[in-house]
Coordinates of C-alpha atoms in Angstrom, one line a residue:
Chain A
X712 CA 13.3 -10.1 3.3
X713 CA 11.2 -9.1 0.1
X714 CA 11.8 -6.8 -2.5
X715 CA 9.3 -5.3 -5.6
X716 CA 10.8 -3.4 -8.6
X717 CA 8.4 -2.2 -10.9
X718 CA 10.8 -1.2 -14.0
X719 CA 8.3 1.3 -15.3
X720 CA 7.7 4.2 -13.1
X721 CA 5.4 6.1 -15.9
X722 CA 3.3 4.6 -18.9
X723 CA 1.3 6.1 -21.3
X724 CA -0.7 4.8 -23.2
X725 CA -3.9 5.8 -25.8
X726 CA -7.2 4.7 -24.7
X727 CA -8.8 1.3 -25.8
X728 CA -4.9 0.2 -27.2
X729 CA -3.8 -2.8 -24.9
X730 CA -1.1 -2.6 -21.8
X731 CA 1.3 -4.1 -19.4
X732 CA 3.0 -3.0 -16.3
X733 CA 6.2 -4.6 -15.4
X734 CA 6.6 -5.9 -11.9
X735 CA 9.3 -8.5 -10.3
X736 CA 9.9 -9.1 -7.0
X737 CA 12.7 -11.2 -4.9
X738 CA 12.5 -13.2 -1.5
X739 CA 13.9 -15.7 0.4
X740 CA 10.4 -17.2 1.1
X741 CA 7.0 -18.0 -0.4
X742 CA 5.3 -15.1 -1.0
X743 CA 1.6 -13.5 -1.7
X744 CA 1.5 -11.1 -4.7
X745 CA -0.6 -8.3 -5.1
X746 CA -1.7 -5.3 -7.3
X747 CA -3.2 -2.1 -5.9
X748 CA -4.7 0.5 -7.7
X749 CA -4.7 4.5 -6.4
X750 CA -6.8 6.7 -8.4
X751 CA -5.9 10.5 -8.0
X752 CA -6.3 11.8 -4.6
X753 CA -8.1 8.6 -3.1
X754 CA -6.8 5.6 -0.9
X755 CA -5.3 2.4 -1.7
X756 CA -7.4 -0.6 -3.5
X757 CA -6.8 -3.9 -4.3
X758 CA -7.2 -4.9 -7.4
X759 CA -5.8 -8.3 -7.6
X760 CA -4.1 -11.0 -6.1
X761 CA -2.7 -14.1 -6.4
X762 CA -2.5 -16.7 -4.0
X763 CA -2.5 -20.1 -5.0
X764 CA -4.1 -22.3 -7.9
X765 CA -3.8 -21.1 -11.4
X766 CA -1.4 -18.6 -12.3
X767 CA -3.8 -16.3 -14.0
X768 CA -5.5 -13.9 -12.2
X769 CA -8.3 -11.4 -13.1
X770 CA -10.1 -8.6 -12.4
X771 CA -13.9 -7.4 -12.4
X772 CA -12.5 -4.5 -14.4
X773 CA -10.8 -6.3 -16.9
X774 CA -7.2 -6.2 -15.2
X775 CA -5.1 -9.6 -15.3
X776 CA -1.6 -10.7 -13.9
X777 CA -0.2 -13.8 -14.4
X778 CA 2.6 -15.0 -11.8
X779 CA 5.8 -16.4 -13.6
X780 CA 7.3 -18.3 -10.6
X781 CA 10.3 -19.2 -12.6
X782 CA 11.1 -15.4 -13.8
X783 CA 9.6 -14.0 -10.5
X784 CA 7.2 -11.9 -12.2
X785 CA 3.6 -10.6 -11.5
X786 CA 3.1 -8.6 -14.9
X787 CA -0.1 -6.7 -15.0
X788 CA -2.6 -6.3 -18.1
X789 CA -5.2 -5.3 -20.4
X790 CA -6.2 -5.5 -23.2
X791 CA -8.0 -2.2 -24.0
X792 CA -7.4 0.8 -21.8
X793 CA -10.1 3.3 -20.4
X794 CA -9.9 7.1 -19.8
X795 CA -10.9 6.1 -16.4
X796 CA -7.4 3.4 -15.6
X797 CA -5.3 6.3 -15.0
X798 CA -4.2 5.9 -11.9
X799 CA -1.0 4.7 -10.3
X800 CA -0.4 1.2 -9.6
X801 CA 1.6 -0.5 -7.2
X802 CA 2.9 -4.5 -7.1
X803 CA 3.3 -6.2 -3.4
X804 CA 4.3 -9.1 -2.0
X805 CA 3.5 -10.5 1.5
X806 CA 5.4 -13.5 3.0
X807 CA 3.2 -16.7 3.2
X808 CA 3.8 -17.5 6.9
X809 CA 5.6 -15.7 9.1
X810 CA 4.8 -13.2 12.4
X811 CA 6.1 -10.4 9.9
X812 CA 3.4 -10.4 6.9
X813 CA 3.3 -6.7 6.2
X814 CA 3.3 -5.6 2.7
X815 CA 5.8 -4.9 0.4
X816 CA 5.8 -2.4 -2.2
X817 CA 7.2 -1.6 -5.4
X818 CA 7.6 1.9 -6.5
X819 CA 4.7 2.4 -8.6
X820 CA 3.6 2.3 -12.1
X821 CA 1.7 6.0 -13.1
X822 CA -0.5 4.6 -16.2
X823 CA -2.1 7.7 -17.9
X824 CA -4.3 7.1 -20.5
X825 CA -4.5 9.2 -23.2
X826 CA -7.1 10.3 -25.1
Chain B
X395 CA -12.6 -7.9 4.9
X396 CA -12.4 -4.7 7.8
X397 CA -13.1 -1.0 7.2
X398 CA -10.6 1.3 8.6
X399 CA -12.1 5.0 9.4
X400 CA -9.0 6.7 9.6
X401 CA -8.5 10.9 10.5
X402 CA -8.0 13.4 9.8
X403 CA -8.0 12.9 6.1
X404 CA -5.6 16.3 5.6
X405 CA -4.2 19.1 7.7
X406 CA -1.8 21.6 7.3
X407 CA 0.3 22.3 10.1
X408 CA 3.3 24.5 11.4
X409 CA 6.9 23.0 11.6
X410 CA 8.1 21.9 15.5
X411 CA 4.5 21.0 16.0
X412 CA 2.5 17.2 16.2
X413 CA -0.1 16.0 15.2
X414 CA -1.7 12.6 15.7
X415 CA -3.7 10.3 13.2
X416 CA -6.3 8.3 14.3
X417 CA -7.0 4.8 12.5
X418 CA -11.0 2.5 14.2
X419 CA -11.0 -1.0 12.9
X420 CA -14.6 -2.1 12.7
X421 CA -13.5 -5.4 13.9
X422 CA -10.6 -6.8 16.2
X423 CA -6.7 -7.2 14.5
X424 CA -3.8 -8.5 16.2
X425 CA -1.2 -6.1 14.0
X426 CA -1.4 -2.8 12.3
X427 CA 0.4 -1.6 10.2
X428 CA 1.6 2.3 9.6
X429 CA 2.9 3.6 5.9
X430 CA 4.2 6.6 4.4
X431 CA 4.2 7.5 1.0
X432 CA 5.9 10.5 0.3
X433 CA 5.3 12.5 -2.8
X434 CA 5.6 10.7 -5.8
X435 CA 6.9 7.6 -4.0
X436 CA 5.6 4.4 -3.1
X437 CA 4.3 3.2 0.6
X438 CA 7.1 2.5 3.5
X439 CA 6.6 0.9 6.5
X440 CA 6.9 2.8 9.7
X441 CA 6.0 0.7 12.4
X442 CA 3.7 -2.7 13.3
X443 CA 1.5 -2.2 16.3
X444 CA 0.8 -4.9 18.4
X445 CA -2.2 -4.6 21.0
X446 CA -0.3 -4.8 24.1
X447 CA 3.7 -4.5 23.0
X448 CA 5.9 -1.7 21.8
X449 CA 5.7 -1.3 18.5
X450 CA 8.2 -2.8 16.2
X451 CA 10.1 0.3 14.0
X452 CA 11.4 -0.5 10.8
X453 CA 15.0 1.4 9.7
X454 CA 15.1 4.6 9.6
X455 CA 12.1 5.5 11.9
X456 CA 12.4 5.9 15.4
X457 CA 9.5 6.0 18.3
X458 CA 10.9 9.5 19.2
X459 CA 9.4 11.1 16.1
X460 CA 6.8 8.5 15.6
X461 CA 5.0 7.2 18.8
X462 CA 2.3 4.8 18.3
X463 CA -0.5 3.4 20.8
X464 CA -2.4 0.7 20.0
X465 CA -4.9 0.7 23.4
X466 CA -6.6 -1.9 22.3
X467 CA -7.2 -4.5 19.4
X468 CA -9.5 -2.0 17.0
X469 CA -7.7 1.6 17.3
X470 CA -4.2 2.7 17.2
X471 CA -3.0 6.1 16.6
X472 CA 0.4 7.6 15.4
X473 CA 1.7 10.8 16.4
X474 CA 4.5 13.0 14.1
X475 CA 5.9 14.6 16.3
X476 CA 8.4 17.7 15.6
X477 CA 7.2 18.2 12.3
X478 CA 9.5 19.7 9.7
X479 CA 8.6 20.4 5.7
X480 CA 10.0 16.7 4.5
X481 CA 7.6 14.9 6.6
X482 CA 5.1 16.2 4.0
X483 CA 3.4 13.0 3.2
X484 CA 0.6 10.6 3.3
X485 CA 0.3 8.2 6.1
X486 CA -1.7 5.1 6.0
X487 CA -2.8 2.7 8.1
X488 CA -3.3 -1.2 7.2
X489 CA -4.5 -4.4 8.9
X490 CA -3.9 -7.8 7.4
X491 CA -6.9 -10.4 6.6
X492 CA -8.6 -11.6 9.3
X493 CA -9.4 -15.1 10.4
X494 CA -11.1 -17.1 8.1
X495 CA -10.1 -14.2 5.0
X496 CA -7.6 -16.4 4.0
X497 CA -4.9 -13.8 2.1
X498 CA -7.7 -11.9 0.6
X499 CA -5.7 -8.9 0.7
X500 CA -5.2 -6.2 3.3
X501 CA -6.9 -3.2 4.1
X502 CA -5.9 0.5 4.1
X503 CA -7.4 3.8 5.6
X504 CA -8.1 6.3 3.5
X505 CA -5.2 8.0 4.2
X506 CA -4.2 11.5 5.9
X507 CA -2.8 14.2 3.4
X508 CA 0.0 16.0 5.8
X509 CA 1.8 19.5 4.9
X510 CA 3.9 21.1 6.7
X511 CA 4.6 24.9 6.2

């Protein structure tokens, strides 16, 4: 079984200053790790992932995450915040093999960026 | 990756009645997946559907309140059924990647907006 904790369930932060959401996660197997994005009152997207290779992913929008295997961490950043990155964000995990590979999610990260 | 056409996207509805949500795959899946995310929380899992099994429920959720179909590899719907003011949510539906997509992330519908009065 997986499990996500995302230790901040609210951030706010002042446009263009930088930020990091907190997300760690625990299973008994490999794992896929994942960020989605929500804006307000719209579906789920994926923003990034990470799967295998370098441990630095990125984003077209200027997200990264780097996966820490050793602290079990998928921490999410950037450097300079827009008006338009509120949204909430949730970190998931998949297992790597396995008939059961639905998602996992953590409780969700509301970033509001303030003006 | 798929596109999910999922409705209705809201509805309001009276308490002790059902209503079923509708999710089209534009291609075929072997497993769907049904969330909820109540307000202000993050996205449980309901139920897998598998084309041609029962689906699988995960604690807490039982095929009483939530039947599922899945008639075939590109549709499945879910039904709440019975509804009551805490089943006030949004429920999703999600397919994994398909062949050849590697883990390239799975795919949700846009979601149906549920309240119950």
């Amino acid at each position: 079984a997986q499990s996500v904790t995302q230790l901040d369930s609210q951030v706010p932060v002042f446009e263009e200053a930088p930020v990091e959401l907190r997300c760690n996660y625990s299973s008994s197997v490999s794992v896929y790790l994942f960020w989605y994005v929500q804006y307000p009152n719209q579906g789920l997207q994926l923003l990034l992932k990470y799967l295998s290779g370098s441990t630095l992913v990125k984003s077209i929008n200027g997200f990264e995450a780097e996966f820490n295997k050793s602290q079990t961490s998928f921490h999410l950043r950037k450097p300079s915040v827009h008006i338009s990155d509120t949204a909430e964000y949730f970190c998931a995990v998949s297992p790597r093999s396995g008939s059961a590979r639905q998602l996992t999610f953590g409780s969700g990260t509301q970033l509001t960026v303030l003006p | 990756s798929a596109v999910i056409s999922q409705k209705p996207s809201r509805d309001i509805c009276q308490r002790g009645t059902s209503l079923t949500i509708q999710c089209q795959v534009d291609s075929q899946v072997t497993m769907m997946f049904w969330y909820r995310q109540q307000p202000g929380q993050s996205l449980t899992l309901i139920a897998t559907a598998n084309q041609g099994s029962e689906a699988t429920y995960e604690s807490g959720f039982v095929i009483d309140k939530f039947p599922i179909s899945r008639p075939n590899l590109t549709f499945s719907t879910l039904t709440v059924s019975n509804m009551s003011p805490e089943d006030s949510s949004i429920y999703l539906c999600s397919v994994p990647p398909g062949p050849g997509q590697g883990a390239g992330g799975y795919t949700f519908g846009s979601g149906t907006r549920l309240t119950v009065v």
